PDB file of C-alpha atoms in Angstrom:
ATOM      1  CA  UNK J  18     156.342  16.183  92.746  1.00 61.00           C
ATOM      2  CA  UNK J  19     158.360  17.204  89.450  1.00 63.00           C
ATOM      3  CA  UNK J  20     160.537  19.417  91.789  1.00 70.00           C
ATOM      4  CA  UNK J  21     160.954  16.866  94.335  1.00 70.00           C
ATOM      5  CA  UNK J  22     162.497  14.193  92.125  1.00 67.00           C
ATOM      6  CA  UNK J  23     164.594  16.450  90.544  1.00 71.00           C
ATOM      7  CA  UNK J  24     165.881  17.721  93.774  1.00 74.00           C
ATOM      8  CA  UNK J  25     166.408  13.749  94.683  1.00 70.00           C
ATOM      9  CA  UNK J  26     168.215  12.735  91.058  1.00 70.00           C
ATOM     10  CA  UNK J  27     170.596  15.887  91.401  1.00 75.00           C
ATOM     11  CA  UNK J  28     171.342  14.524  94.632  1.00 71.00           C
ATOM     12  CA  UNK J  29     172.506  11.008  94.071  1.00 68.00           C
ATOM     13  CA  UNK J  30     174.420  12.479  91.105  1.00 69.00           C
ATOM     14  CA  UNK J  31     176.189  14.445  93.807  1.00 72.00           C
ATOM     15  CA  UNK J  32     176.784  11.487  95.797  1.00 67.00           C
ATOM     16  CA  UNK J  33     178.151   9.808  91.700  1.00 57.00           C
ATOM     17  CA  UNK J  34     175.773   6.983  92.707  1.00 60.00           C
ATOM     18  CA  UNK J  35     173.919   5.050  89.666  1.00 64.00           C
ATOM     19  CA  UNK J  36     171.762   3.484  91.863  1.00 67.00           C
ATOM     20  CA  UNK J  37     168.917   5.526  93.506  1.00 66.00           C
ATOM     21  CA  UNK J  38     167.590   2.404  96.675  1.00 69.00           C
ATOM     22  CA  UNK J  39     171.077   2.014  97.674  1.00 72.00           C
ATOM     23  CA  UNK J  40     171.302   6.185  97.663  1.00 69.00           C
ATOM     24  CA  UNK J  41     167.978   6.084 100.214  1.00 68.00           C
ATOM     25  CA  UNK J  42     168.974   2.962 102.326  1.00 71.00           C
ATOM     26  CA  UNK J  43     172.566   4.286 103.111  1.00 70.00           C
ATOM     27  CA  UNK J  44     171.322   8.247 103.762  1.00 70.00           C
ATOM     28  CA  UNK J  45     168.354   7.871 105.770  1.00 71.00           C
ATOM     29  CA  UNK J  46     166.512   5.459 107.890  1.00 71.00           C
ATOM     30  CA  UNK J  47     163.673   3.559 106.899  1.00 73.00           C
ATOM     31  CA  UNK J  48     161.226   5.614 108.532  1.00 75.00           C
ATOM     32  CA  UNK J  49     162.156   8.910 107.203  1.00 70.00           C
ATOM     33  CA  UNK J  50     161.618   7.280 103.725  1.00 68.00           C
ATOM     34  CA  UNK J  51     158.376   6.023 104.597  1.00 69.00           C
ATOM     35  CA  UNK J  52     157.317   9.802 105.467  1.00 72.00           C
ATOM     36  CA  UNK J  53     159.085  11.178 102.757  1.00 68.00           C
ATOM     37  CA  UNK J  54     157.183   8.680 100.588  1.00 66.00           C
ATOM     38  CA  UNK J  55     153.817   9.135 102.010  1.00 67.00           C
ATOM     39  CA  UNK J  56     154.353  13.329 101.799  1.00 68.00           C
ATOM     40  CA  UNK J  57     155.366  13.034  97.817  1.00 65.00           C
ATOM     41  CA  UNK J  58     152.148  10.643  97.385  1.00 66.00           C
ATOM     42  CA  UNK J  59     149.907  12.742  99.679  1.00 67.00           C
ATOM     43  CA  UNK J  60     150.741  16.242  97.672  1.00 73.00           C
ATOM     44  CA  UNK J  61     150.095  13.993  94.123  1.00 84.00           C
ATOM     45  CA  UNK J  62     146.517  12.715  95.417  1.00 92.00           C
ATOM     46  CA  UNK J  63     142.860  14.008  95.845  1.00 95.00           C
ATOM     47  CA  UNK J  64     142.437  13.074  99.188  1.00 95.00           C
ATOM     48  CA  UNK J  65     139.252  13.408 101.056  1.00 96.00           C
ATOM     49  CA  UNK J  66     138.822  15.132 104.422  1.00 96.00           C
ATOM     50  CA  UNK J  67     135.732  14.158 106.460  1.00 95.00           C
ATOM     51  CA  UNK J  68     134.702  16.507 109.464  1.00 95.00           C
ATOM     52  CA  UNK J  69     131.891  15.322 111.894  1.00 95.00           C
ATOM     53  CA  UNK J  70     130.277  18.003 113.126  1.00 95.00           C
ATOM     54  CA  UNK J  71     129.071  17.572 117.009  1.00 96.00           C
ATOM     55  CA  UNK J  72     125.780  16.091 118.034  1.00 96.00           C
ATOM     56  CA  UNK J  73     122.448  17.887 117.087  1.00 94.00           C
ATOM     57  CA  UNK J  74     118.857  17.310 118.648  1.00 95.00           C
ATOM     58  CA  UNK J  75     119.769  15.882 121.343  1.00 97.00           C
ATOM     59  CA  UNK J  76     117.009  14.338 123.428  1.00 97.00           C
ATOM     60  CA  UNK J  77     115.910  11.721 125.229  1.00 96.00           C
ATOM     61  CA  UNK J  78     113.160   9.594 124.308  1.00 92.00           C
ATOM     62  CA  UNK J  79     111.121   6.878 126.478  1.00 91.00           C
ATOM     63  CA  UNK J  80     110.260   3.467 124.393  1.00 90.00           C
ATOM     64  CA  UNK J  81     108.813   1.103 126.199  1.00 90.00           C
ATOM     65  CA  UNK J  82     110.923   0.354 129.105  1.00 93.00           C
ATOM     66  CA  UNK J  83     114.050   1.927 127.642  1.00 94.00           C
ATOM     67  CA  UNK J  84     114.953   4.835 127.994  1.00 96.00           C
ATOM     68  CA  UNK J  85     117.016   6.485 124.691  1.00 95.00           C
ATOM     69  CA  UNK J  86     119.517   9.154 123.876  1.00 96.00           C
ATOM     70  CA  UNK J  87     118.796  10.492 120.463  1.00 96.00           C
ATOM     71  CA  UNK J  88     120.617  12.676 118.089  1.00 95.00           C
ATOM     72  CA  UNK J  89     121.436  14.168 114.826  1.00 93.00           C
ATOM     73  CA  UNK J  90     125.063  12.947 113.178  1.00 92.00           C
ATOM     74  CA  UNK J  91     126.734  15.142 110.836  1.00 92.00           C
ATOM     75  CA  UNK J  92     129.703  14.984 108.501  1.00 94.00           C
ATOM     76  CA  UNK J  93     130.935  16.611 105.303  1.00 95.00           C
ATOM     77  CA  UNK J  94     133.985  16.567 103.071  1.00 96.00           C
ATOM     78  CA  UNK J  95     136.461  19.823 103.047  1.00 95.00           C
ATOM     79  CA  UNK J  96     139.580  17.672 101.067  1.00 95.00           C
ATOM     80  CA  UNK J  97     140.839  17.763  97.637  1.00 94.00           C
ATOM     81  CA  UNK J  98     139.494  14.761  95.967  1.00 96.00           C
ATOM     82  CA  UNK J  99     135.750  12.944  96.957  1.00 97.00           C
ATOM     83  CA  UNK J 100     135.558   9.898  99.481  1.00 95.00           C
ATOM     84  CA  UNK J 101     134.616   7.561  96.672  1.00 95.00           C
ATOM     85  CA  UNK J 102     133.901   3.603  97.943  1.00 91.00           C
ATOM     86  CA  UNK J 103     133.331   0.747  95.099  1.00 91.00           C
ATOM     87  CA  UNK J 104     132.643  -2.843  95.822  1.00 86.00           C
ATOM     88  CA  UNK J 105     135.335  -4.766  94.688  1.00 86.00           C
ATOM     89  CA  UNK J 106     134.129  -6.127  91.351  1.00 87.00           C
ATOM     90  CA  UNK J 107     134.767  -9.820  91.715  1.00 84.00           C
ATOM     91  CA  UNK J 108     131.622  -9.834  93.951  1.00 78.00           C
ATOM     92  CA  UNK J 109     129.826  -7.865  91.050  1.00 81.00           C
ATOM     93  CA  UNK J 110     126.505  -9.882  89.975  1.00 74.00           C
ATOM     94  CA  UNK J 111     126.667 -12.672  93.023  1.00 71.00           C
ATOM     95  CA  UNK J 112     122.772 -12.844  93.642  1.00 62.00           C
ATOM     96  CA  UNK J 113     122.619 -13.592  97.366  1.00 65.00           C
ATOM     97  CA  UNK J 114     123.682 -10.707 100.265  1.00 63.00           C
ATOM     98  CA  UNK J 115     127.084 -11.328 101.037  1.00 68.00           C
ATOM     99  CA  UNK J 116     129.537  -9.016 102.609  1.00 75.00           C
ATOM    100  CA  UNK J 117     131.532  -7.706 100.252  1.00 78.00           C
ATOM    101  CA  UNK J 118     135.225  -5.623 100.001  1.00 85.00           C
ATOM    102  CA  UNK J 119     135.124  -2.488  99.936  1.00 88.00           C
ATOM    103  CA  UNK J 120     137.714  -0.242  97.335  1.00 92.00           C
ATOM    104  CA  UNK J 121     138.731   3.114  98.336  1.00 95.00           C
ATOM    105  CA  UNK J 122     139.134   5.050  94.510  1.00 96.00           C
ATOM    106  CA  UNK J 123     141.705   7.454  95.025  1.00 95.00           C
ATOM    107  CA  UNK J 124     142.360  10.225  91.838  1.00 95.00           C
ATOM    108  CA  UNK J 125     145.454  11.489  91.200  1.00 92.00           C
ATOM    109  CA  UNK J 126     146.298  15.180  90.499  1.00 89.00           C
ATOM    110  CA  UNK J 127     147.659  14.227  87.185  1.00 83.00           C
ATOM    111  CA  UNK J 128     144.887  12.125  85.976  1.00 89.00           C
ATOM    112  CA  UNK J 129     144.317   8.563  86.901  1.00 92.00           C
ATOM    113  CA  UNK J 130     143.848   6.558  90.317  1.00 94.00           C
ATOM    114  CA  UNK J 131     144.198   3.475  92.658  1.00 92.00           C
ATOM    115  CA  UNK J 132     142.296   1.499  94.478  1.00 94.00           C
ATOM    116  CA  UNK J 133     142.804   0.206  98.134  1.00 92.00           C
ATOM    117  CA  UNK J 134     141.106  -2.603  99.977  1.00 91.00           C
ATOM    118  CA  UNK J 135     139.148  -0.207 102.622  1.00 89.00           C
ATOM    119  CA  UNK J 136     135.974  -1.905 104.262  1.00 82.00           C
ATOM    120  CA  UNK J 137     133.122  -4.179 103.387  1.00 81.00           C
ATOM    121  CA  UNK J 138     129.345  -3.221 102.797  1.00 75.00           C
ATOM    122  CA  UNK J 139     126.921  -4.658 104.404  1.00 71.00           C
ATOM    123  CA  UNK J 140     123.596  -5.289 104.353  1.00 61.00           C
ATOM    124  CA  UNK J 141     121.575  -2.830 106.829  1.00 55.00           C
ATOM    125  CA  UNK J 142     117.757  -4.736 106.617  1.00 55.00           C
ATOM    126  CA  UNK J 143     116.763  -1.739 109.281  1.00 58.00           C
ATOM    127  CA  UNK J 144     117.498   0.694 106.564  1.00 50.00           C
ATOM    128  CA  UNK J 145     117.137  -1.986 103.717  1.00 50.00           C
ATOM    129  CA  UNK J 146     120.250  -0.720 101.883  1.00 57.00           C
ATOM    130  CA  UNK J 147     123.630  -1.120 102.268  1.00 72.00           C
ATOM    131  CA  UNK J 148     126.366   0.630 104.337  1.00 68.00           C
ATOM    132  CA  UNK J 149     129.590   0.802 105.090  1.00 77.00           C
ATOM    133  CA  UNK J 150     131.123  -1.006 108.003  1.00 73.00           C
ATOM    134  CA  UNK J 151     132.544   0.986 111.118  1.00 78.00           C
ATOM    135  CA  UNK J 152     132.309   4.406 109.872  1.00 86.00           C
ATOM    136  CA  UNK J 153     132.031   6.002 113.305  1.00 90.00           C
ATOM    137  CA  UNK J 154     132.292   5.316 116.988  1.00 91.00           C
ATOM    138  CA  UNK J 155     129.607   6.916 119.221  1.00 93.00           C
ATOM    139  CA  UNK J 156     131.522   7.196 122.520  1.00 94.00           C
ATOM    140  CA  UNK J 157     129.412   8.595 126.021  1.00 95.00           C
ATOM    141  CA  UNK J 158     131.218   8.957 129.156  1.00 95.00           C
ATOM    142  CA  UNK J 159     130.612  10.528 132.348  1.00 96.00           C
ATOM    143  CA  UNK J 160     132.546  14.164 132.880  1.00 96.00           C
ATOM    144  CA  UNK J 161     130.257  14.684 136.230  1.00 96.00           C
ATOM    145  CA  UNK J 162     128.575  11.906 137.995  1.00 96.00           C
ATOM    146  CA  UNK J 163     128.466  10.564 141.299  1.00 92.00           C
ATOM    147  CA  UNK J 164     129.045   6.977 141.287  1.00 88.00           C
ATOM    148  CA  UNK J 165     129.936   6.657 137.906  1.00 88.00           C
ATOM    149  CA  UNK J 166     128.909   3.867 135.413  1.00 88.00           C
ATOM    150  CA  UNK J 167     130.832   1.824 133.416  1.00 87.00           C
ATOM    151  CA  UNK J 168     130.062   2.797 129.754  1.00 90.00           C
ATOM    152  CA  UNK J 169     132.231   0.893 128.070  1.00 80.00           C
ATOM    153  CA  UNK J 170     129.205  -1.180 126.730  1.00 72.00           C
ATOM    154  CA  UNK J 171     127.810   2.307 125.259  1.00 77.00           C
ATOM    155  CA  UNK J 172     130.966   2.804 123.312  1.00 77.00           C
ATOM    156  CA  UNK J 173     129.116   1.715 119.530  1.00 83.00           C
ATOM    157  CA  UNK J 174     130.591   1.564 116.288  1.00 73.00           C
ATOM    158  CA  UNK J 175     128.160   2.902 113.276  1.00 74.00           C
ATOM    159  CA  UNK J 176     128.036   1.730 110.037  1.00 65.00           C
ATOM    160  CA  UNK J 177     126.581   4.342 108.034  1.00 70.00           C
ATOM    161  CA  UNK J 178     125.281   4.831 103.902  1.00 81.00           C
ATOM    162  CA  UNK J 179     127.625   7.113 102.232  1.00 86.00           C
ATOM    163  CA  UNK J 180     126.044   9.737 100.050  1.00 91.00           C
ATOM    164  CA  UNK J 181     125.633  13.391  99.321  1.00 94.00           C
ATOM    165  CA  UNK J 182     122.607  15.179 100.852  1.00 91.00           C
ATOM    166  CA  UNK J 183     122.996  18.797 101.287  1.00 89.00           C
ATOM    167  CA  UNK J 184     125.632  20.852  99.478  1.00 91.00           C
ATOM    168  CA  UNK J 185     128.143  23.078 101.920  1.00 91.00           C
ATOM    169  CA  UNK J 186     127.462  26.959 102.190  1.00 88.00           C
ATOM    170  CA  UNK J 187     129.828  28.385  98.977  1.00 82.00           C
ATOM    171  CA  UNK J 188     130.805  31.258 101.909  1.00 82.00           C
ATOM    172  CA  UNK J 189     132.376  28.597 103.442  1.00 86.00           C
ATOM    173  CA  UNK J 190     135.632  28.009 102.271  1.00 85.00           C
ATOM    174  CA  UNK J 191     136.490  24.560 100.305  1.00 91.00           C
ATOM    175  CA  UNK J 192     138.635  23.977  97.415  1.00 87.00           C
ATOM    176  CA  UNK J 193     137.929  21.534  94.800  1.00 89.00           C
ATOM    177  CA  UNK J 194     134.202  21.779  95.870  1.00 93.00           C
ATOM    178  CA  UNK J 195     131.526  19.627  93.773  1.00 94.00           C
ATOM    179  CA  UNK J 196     128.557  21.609  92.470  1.00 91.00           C
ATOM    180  CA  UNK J 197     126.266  19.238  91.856  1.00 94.00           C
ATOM    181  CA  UNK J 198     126.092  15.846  94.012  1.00 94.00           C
ATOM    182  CA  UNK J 199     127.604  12.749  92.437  1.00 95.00           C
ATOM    183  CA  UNK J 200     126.840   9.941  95.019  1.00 94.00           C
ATOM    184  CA  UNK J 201     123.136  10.223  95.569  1.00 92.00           C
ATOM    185  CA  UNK J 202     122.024   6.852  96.593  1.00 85.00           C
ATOM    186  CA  UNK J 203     123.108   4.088  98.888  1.00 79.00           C
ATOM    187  CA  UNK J 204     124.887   2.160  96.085  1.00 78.00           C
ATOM    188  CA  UNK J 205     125.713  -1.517  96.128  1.00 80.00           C
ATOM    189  CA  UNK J 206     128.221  -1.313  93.717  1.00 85.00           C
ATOM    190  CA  UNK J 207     129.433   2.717  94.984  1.00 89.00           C
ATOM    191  CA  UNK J 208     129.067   5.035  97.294  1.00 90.00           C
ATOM    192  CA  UNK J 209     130.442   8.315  98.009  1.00 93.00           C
ATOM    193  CA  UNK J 210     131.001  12.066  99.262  1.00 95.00           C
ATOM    194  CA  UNK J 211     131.639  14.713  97.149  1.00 97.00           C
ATOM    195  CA  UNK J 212     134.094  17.421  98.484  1.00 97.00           C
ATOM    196  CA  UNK J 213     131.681  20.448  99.421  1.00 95.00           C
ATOM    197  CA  UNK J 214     128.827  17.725 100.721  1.00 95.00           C
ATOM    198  CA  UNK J 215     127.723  16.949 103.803  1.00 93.00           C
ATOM    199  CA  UNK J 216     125.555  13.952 104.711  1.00 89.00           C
ATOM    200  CA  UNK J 217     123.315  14.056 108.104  1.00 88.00           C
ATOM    201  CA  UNK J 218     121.480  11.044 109.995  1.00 86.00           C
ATOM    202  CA  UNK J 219     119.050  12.514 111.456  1.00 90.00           C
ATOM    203  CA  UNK J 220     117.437  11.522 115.674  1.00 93.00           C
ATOM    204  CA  UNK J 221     114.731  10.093 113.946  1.00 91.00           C
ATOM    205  CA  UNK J 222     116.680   7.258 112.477  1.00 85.00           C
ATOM    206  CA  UNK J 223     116.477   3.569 113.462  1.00 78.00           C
ATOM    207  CA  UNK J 224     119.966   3.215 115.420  1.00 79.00           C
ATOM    208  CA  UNK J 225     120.939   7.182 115.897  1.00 89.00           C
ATOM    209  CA  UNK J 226     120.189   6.674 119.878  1.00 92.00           C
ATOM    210  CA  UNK J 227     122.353   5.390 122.753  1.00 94.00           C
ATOM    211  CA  UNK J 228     120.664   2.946 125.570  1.00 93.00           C
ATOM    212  CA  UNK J 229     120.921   5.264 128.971  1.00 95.00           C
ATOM    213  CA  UNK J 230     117.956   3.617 130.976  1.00 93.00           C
ATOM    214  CA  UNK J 231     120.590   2.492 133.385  1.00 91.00           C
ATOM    215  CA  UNK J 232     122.685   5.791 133.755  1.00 94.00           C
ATOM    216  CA  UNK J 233     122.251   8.045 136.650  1.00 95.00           C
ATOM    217  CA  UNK J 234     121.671  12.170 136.285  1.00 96.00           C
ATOM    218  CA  UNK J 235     124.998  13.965 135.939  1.00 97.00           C
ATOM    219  CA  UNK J 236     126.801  15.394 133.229  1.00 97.00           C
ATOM    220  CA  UNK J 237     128.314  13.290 130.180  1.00 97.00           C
ATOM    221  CA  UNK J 238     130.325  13.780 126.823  1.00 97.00           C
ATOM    222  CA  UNK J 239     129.278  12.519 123.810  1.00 97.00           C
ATOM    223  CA  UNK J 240     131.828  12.368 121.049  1.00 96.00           C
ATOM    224  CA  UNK J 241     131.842  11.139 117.210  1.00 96.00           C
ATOM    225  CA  UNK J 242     135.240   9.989 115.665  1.00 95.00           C
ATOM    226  CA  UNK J 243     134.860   9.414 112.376  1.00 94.00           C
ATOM    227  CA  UNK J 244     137.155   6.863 110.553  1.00 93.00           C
ATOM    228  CA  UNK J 245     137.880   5.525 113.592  1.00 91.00           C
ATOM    229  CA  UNK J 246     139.859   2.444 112.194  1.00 90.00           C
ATOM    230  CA  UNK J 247     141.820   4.472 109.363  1.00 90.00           C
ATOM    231  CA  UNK J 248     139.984   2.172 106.853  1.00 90.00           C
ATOM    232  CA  UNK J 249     139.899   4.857 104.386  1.00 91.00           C
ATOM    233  CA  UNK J 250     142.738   7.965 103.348  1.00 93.00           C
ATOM    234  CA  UNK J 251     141.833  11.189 104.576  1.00 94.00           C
ATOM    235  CA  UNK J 252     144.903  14.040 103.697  1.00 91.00           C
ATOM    236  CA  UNK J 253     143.686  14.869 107.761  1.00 92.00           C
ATOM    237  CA  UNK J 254     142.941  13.120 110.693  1.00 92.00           C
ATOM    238  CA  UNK J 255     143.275  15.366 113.386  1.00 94.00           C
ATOM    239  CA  UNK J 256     139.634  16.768 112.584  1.00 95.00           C
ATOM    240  CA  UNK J 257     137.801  13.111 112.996  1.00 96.00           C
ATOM    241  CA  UNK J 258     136.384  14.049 116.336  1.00 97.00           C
ATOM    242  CA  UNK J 259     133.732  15.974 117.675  1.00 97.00           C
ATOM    243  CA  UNK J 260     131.931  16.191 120.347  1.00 97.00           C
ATOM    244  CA  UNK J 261     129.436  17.859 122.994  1.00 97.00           C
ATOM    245  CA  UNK J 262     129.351  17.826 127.180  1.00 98.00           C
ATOM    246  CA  UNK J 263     125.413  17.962 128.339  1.00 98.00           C
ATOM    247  CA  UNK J 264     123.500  17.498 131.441  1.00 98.00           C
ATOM    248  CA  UNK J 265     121.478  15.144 131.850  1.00 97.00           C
ATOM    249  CA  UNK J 266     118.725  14.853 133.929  1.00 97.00           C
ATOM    250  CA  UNK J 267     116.966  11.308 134.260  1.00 96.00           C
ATOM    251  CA  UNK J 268     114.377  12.364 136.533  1.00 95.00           C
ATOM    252  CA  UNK J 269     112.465  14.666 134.253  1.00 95.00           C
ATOM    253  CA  UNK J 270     113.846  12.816 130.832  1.00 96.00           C
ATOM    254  CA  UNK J 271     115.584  16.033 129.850  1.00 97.00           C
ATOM    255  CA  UNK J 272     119.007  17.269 128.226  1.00 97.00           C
ATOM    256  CA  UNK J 273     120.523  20.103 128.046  1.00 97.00           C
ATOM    257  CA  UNK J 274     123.922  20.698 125.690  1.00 97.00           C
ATOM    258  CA  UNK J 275     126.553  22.930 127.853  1.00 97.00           C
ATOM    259  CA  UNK J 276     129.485  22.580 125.278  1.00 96.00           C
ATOM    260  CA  UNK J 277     130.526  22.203 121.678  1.00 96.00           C
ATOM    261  CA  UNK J 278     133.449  21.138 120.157  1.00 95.00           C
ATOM    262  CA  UNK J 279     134.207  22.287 117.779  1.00 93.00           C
ATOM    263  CA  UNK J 280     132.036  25.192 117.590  1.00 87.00           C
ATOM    264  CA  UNK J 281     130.020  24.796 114.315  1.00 81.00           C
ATOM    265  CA  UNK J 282     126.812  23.004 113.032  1.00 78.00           C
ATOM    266  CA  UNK J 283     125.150  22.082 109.582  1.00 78.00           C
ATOM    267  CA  UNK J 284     122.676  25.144 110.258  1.00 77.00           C
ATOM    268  CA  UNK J 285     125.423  27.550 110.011  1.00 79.00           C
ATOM    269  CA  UNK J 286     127.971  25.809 107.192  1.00 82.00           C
ATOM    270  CA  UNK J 287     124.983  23.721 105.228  1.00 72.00           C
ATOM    271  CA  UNK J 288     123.323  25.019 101.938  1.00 59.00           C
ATOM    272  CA  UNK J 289     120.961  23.557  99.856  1.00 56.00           C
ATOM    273  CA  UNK J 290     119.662  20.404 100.204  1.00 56.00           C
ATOM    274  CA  UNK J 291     120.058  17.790  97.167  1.00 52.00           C
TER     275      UNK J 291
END
């Protein structure tokens, strides 16, 4: 960053200007500013990176009249700096559940931070703590099918409880990696993911399932984008999707996964759990 401005100050000497805006607004256009801007900021930040790995234990389960599609969800963080979510503290100490905004905590290399209105959290009485709103779309629809159905009613968006659970295999490469977890609980004041964790909602869960009693045999994709509204920084984005093409057969309540992408699970990445 130290290089950078001194690269820019030389310049508008160059140019024998004594005022650096006017400098910008006459050289470039406004957008090349903006990325210049957002590169300088992104290489002076901890950013988080969150990767969701595709589905796991997939199955299908009968409950009464409905018939479900269950799985495991997986994500961890591979950035430089920890996905770190704190209520905003003017709601601190308000008695009664309200929803509540959300402050992404974002550290700077140099020391220090800022704070960005990211989400709310929310109240999950299913789970009886609190999560955070829309942090990933489950999206199912049909790669094989004859006489496709119209999923766009299975599209859901997830809120989830942000918090370390199992520590990332230290033979798999991540910088800035946390060795012991930070963010442990489902906070109502924060919540987190330290870089090196992973977190994993497991089939089992109330809401990790997908309604299908309607959907005929054939083969589907089922894909997890995390972040899906860019309510939070990541230093990537182009790694918020995964996702896995199965067959699915509704006359003997079975599934079978064909394809990964991308190729890796929590069994061969994950390490200890917390």
């Amino acid at each position: 960053m130290a290089e950078i401005s001194d690269m820019l100050i030389s310049r508008v000497k160059e140019e024998k200007r004594d005022n650096i805006s006017n400098f910008l607004n006459d050289s470039f256009k406004e957008e090349a500013i903006n990325e210049v801007a957002a590169l300088v900021r992104k290489e002076g930040e901890l950013l988080p990176d969150l990767v969701p790995l595709p589905a796991q234990d997939v199955r299908v389960d009968k409950r009464g009249s409905d018939i479900l599609l269950s799985f495991s969800t997986t994500y961890f963080n591979q950035g430089k700096g920890p996905l770190e979510l704190i209520a905003d503290p003017k709601t601190k100490g308000i008695r009664s559940d309200i929803v509540r905004d959300v402050l992404q905590r974002i550290y700077l290399i140099g020391g220090g931070y800022r704070d960005r209105v990211s989400g709310t959290f929310l109240w999950h009485q299913e789970h009886l703590h609190y999560h955070f709103d829309d942090f990933v779309i489950y999206d199912l629809e049909a790669v094989d099918v004859k006489n496709p159905p119209d999923l766009s009613g299975v599209r859901t968006k997830s809120t989830f409880c942000i918090r370390d659970i199992s520590l990332v295999d230290k033979n798999y490469a991540i910088e800035n990696r946390a060795n012991d977890a930070k963010y442990k609980i489902c906070g109502k004041e924060i919540q987190g993911i330290s870089v090196g964790w992973g977190d994993t909602y497991f089939y089992s869960y109330v809401d990790q399932n997908l309604n299908i009693t309607d959907l005929p045999s054939g083969i589907y994709r089922l894909t997890f984008i995390a972040n899906p509204e860019s309510r939070f920084e990541e230093s990537n984005i182009d790694n918020n999707r995964s996702s896995i093409v199965f067959d699915l057969n509704m006359e003997n309540l079975t599934v079978k996964v064909l394809e990964e992408t991308p190729k890796v699970t929590w069994e061969e990445i994950g390490g200890q759990e917390e």
